[in-house]
PDB file of C-alpha atoms in Angstrom:
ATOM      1  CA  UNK A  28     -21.501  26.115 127.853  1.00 63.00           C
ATOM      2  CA  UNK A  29     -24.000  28.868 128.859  1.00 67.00           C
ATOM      3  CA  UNK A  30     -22.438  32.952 130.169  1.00 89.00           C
ATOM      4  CA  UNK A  31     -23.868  32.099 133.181  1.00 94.00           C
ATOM      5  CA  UNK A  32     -24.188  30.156 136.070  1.00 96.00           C
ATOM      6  CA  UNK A  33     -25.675  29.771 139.757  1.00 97.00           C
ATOM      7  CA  UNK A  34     -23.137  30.085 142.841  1.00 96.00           C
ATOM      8  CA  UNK A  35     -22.883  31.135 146.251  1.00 95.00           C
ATOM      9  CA  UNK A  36     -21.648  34.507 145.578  1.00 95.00           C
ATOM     10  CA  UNK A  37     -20.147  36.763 148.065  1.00 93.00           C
ATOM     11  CA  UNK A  38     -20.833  40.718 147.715  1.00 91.00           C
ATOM     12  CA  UNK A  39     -19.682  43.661 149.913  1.00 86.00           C
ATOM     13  CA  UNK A  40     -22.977  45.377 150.638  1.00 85.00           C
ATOM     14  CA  UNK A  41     -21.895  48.649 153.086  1.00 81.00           C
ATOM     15  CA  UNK A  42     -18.825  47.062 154.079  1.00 77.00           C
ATOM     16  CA  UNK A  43     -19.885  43.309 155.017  1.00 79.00           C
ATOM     17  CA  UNK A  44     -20.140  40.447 152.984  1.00 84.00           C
ATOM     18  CA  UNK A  45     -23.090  39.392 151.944  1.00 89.00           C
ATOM     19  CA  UNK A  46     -23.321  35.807 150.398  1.00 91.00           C
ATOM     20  CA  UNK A  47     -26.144  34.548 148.854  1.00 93.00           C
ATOM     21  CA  UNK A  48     -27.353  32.437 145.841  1.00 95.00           C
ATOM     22  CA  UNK A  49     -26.927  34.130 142.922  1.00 95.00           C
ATOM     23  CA  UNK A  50     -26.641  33.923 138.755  1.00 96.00           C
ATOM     24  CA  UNK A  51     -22.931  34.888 137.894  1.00 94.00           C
ATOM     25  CA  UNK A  52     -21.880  36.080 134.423  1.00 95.00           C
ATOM     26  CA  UNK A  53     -18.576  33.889 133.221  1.00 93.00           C
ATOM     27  CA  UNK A  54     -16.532  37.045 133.056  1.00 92.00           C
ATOM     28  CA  UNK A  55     -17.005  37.716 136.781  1.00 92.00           C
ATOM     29  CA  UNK A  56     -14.623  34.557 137.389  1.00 93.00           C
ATOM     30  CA  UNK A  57     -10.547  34.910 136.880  1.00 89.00           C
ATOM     31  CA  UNK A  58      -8.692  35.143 134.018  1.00 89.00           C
ATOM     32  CA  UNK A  59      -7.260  31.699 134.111  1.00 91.00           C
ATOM     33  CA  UNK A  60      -6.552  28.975 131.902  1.00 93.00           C
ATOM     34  CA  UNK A  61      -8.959  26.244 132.919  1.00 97.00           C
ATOM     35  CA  UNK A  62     -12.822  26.451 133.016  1.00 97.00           C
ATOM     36  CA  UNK A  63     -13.907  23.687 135.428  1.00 98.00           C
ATOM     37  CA  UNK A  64     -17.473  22.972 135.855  1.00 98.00           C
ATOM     38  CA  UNK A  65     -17.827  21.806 139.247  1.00 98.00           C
ATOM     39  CA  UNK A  66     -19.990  19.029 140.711  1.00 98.00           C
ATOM     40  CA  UNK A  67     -18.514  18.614 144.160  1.00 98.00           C
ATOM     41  CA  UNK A  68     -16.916  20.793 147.223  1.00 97.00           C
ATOM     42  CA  UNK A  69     -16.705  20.169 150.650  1.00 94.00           C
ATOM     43  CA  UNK A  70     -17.679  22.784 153.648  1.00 92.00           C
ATOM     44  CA  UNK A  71     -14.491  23.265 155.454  1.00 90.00           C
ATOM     45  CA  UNK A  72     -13.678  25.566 158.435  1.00 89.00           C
ATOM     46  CA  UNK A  73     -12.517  28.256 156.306  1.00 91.00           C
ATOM     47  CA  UNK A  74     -16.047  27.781 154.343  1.00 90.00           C
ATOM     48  CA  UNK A  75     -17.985  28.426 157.304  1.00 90.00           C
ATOM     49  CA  UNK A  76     -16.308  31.533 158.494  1.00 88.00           C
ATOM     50  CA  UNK A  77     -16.408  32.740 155.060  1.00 89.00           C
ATOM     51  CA  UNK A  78     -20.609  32.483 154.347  1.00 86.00           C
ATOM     52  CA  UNK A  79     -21.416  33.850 158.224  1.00 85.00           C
ATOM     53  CA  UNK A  80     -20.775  37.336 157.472  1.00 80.00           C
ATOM     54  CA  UNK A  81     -16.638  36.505 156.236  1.00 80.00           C
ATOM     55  CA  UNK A  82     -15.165  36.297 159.270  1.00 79.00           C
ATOM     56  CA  UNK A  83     -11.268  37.612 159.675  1.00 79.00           C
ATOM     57  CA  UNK A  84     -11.845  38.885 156.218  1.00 87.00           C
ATOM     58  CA  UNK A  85     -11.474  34.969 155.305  1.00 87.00           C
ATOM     59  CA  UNK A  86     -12.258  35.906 151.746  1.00 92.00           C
ATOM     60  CA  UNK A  87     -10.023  39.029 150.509  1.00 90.00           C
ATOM     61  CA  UNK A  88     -11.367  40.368 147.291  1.00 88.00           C
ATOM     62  CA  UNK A  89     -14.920  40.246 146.896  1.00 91.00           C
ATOM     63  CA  UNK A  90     -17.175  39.858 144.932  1.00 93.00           C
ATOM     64  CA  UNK A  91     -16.646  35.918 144.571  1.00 93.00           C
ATOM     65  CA  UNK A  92     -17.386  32.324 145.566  1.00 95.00           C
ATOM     66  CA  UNK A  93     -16.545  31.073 148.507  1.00 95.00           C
ATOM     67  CA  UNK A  94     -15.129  27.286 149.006  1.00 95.00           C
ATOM     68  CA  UNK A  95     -11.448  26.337 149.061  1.00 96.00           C
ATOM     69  CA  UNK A  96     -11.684  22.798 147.241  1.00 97.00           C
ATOM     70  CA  UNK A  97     -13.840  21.632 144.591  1.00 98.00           C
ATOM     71  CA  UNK A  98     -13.907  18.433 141.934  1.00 98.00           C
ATOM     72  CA  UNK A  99     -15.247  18.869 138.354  1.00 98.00           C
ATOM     73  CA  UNK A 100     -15.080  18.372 134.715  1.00 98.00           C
ATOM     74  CA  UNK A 101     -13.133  20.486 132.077  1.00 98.00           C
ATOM     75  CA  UNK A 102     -15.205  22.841 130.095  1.00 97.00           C
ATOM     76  CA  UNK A 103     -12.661  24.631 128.422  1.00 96.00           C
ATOM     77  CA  UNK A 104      -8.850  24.794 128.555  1.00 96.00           C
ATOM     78  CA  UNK A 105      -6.472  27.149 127.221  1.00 95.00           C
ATOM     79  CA  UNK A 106      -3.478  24.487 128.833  1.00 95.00           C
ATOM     80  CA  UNK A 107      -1.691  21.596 127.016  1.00 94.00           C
ATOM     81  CA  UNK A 108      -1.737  19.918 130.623  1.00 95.00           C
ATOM     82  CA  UNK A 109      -5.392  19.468 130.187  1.00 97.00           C
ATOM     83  CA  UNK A 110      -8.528  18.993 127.651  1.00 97.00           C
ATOM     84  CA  UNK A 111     -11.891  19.292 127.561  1.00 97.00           C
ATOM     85  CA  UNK A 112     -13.377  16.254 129.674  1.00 97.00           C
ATOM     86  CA  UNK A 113     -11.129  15.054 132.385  1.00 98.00           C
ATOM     87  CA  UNK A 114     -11.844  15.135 135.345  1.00 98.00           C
ATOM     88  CA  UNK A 115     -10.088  17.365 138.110  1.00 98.00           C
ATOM     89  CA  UNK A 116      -9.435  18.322 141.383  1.00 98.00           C
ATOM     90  CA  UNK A 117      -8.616  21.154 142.996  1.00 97.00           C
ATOM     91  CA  UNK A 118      -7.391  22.130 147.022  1.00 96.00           C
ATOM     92  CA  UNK A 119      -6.061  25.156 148.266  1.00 92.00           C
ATOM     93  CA  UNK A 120      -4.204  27.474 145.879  1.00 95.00           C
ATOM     94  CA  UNK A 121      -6.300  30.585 148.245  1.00 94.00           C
ATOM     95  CA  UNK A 122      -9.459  29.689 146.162  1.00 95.00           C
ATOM     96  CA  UNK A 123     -12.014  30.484 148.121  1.00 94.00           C
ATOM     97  CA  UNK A 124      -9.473  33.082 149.447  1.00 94.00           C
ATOM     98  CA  UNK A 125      -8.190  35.527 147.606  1.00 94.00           C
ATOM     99  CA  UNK A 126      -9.804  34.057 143.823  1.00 93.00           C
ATOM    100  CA  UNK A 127     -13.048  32.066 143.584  1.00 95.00           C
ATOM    101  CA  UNK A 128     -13.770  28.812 144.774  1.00 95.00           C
ATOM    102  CA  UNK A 129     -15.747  25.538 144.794  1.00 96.00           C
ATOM    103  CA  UNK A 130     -19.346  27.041 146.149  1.00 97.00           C
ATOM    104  CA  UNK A 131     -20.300  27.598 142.392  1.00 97.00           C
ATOM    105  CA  UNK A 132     -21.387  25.319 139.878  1.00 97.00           C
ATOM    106  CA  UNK A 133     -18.306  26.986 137.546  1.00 97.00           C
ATOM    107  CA  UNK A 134     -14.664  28.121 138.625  1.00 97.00           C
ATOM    108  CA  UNK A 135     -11.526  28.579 136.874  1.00 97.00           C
ATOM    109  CA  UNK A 136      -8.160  27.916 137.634  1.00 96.00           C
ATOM    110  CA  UNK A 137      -4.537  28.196 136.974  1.00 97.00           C
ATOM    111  CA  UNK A 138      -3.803  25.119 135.531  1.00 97.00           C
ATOM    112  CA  UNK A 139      -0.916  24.194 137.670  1.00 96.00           C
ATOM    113  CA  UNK A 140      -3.515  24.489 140.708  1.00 97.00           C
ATOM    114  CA  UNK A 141      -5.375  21.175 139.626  1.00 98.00           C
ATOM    115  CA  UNK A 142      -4.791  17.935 139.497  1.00 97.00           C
ATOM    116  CA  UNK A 143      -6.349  15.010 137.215  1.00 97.00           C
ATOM    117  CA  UNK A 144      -8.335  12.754 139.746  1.00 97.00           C
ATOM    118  CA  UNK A 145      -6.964   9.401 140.976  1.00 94.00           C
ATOM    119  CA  UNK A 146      -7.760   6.227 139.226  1.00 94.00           C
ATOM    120  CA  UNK A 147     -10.140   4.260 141.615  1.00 95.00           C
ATOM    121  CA  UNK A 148     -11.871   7.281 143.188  1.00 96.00           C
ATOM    122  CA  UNK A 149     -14.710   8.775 141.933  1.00 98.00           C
ATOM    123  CA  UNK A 150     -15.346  12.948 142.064  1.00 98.00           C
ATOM    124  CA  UNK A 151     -17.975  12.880 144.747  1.00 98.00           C
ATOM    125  CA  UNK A 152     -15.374  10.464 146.727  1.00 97.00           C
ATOM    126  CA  UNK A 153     -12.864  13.097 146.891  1.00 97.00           C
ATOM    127  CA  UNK A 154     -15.102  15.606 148.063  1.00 97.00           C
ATOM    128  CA  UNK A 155     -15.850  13.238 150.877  1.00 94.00           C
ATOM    129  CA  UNK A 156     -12.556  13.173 151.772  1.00 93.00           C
ATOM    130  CA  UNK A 157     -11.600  16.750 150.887  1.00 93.00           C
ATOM    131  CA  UNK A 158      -9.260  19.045 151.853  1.00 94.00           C
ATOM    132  CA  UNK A 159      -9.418  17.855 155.378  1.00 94.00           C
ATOM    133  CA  UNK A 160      -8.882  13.908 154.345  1.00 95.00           C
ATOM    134  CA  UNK A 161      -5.876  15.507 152.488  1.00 94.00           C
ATOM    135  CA  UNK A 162      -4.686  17.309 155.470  1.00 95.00           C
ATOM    136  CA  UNK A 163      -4.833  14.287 157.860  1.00 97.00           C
ATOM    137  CA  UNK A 164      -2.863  12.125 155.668  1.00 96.00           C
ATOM    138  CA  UNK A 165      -0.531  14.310 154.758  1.00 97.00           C
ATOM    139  CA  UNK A 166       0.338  14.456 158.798  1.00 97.00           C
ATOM    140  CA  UNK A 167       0.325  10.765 158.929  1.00 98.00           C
ATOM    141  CA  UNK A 168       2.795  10.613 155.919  1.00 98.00           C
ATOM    142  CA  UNK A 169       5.196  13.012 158.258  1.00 98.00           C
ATOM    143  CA  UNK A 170       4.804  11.055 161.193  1.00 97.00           C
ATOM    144  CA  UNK A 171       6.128   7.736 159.470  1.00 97.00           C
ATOM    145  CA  UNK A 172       8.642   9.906 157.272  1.00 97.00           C
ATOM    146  CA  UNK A 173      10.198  10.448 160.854  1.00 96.00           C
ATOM    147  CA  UNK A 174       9.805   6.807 161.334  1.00 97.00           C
ATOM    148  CA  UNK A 175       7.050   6.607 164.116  1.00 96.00           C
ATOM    149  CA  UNK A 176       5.957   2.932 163.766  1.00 96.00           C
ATOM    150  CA  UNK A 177       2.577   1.421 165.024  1.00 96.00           C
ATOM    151  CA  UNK A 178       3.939  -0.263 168.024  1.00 94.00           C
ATOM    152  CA  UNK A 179       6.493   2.661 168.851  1.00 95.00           C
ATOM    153  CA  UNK A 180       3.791   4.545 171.369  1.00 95.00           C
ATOM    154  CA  UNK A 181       0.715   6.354 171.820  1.00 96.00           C
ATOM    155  CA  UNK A 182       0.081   8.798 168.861  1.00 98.00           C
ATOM    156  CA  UNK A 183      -1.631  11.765 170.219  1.00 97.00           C
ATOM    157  CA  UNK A 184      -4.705  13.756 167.643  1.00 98.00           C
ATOM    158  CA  UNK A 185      -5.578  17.136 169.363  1.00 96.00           C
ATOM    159  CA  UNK A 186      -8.955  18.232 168.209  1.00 95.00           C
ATOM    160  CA  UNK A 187      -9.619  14.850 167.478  1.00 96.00           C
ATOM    161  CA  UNK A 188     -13.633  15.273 166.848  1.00 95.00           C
ATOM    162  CA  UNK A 189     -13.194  17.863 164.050  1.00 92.00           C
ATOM    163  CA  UNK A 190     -12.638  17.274 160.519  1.00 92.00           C
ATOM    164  CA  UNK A 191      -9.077  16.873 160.339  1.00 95.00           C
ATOM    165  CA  UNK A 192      -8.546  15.230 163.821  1.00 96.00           C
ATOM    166  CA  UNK A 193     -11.156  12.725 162.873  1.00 96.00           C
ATOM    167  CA  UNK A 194      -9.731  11.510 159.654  1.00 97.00           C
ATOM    168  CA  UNK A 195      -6.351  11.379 161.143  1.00 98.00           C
ATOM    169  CA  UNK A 196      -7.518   8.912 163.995  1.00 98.00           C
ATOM    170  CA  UNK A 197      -9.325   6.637 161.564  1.00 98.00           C
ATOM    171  CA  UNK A 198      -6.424   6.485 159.520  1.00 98.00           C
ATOM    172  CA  UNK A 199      -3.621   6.043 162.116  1.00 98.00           C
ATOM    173  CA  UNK A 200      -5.995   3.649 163.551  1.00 98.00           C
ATOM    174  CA  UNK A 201      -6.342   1.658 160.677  1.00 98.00           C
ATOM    175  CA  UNK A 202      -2.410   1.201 159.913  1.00 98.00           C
ATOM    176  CA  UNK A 203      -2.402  -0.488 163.276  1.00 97.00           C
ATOM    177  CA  UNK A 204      -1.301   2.543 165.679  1.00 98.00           C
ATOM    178  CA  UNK A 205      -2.483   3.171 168.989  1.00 98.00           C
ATOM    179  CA  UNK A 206      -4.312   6.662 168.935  1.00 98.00           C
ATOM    180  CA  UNK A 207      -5.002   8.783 171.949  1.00 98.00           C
ATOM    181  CA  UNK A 208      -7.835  11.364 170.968  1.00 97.00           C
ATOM    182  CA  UNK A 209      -7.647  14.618 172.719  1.00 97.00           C
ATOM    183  CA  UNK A 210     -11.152  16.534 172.773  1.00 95.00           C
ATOM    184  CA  UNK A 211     -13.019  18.784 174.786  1.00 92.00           C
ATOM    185  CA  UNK A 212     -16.427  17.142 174.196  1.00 92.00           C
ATOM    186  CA  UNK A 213     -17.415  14.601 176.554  1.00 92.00           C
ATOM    187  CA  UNK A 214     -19.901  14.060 174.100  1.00 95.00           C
ATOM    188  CA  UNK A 215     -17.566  12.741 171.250  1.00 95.00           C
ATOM    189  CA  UNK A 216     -16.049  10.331 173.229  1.00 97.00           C
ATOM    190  CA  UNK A 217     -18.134   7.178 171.636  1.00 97.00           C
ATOM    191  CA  UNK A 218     -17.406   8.624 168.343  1.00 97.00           C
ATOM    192  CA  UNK A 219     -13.800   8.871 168.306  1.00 97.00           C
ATOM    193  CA  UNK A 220     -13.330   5.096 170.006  1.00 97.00           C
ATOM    194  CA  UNK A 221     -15.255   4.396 167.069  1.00 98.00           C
ATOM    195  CA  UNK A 222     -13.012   5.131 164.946  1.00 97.00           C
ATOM    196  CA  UNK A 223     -10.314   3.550 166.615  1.00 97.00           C
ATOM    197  CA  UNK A 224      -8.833   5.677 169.275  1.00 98.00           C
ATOM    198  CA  UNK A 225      -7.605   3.680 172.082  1.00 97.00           C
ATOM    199  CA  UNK A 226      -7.494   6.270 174.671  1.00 96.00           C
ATOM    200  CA  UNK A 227      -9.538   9.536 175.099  1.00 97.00           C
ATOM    201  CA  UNK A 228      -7.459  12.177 176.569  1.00 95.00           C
ATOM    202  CA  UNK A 229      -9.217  15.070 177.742  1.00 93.00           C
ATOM    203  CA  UNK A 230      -8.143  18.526 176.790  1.00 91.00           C
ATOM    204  CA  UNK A 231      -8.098  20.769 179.499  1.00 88.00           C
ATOM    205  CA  UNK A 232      -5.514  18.129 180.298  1.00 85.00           C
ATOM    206  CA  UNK A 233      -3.229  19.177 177.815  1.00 84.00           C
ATOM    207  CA  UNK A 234      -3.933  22.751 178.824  1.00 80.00           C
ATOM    208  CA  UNK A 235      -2.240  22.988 182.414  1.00 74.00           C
ATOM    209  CA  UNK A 236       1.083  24.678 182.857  1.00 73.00           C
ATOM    210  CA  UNK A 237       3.520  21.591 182.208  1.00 68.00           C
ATOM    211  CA  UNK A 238       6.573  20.936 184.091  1.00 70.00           C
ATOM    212  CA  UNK A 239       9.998  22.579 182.292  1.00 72.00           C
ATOM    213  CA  UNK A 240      11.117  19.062 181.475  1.00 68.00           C
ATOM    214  CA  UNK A 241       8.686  15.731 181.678  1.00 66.00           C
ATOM    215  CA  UNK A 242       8.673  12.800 181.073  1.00 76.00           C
ATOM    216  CA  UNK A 243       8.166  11.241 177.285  1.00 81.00           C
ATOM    217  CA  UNK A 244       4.212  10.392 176.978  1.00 87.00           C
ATOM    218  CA  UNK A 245       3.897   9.980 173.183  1.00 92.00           C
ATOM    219  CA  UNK A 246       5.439   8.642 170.897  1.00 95.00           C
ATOM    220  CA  UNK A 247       4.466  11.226 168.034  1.00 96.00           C
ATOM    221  CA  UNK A 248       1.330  13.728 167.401  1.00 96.00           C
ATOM    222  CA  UNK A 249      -0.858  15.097 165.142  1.00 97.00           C
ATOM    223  CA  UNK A 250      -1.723  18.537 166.467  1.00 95.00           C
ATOM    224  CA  UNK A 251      -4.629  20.226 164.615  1.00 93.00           C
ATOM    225  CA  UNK A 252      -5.362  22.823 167.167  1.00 89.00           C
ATOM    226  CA  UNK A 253      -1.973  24.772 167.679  1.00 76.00           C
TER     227      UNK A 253
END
């Protein structure tokens, strides 16, 4: 394992962040107990604010890497919860935040942050699903721990064309529930029925002053707009 190692590395030149593709010495990352070499992250919303110029201060103590998931192999370990080898994966945590994250091609973590990676899926496959895959079935999990059924009503997935929102209607979709896609892109509209969504509901819809007390409409809802 060489000191170094290429990353997207964030920098505060004059005040602003400036990120760029730079060689990083090992001891710039944190003093953790796992040293993951990394061969997948995803670009999440976060992500994006973070390399145009760091947006609401998205990342918090520069210098660093940006990227709040990643999935890699074990390079070093100073835990008994993991060895040199296995594979991992890491989301959230405020990598990418407030420590170093997954735009690197080294990071190291606390090692109750990571997790070994499921049987059946391969690294790059849970980078394709990522921290927004996560998200979106994590939301479907609540909506059937509060026992919404398929059959039950329209589920409702605001911000249905973004990463989250899409994932979400595929899924509920696919588990046999009837998904009305909120978006504010006439454009997406193909996309998202093909995915599943039964209905497309537009979302300066949702945006008018309701009544005090309506009518029920749906049956549950994933909101990923707020």
């Amino acid at each position: 394992m060489s000191g170094t190692f290429k990353a997207w590395w964030a920098s505060d030149v004059d005040g602003k962040a400036k990120v760029e593709l730079s060689e990083v010495a090992d001891g710039d990352l944190p003093a953790d107990e796992v040293t993951v070499g990394v061969k997948y992250s995803t670009i999440n919303y976060k992500d994006g604010m973070a390399v145009q110029g760091n947006i609401n201060k998205i990342m918090r103590s520069l210098p660093m890497a940006p990227g709040i998931d990643y999935a890699g192999i074990v390079e070093a370990s100073d835990s008994g919860k993991f060895s040199v080898g296995d594979e991992v994966v890491l989301t959230g945590w405020g990598v990418g935040e407030a420590v170093s994250g997954g735009l690197s091609q080294r990071a190291r973590a606390k090692a109750d942050w990571l997790v070994k990676k499921p049987e059946g899926l391969s690294l790059q496959q849970t980078m394709a699903i990522g921290t927004a895959g996560f998200t979106a079935m994590m939301s479907v999990l609540a909506l059937e721990d509060a026992s919404v059924k398929p059959g039950d009503g329209d589920v409702i997935v605001t911000g249905a064309a973004g990463g989250v929102g899409s994932v979400a209607v595929a899924l509920l979709a696919s588990l046999g529930y009837s998904v009305a896609a909120s978006t504010g892109r006439e454009s997406e509209h193909d996309y998202l029925k093909g995915l599943g969504a039964s209905s497309i509901v537009p979302r300066s819809e949702l945006s008018e002053p309701g009544r005090p007390l309506g009518r029920e409409t749906w049956a549950g809802g994933i909101d990923t707009v707020g």
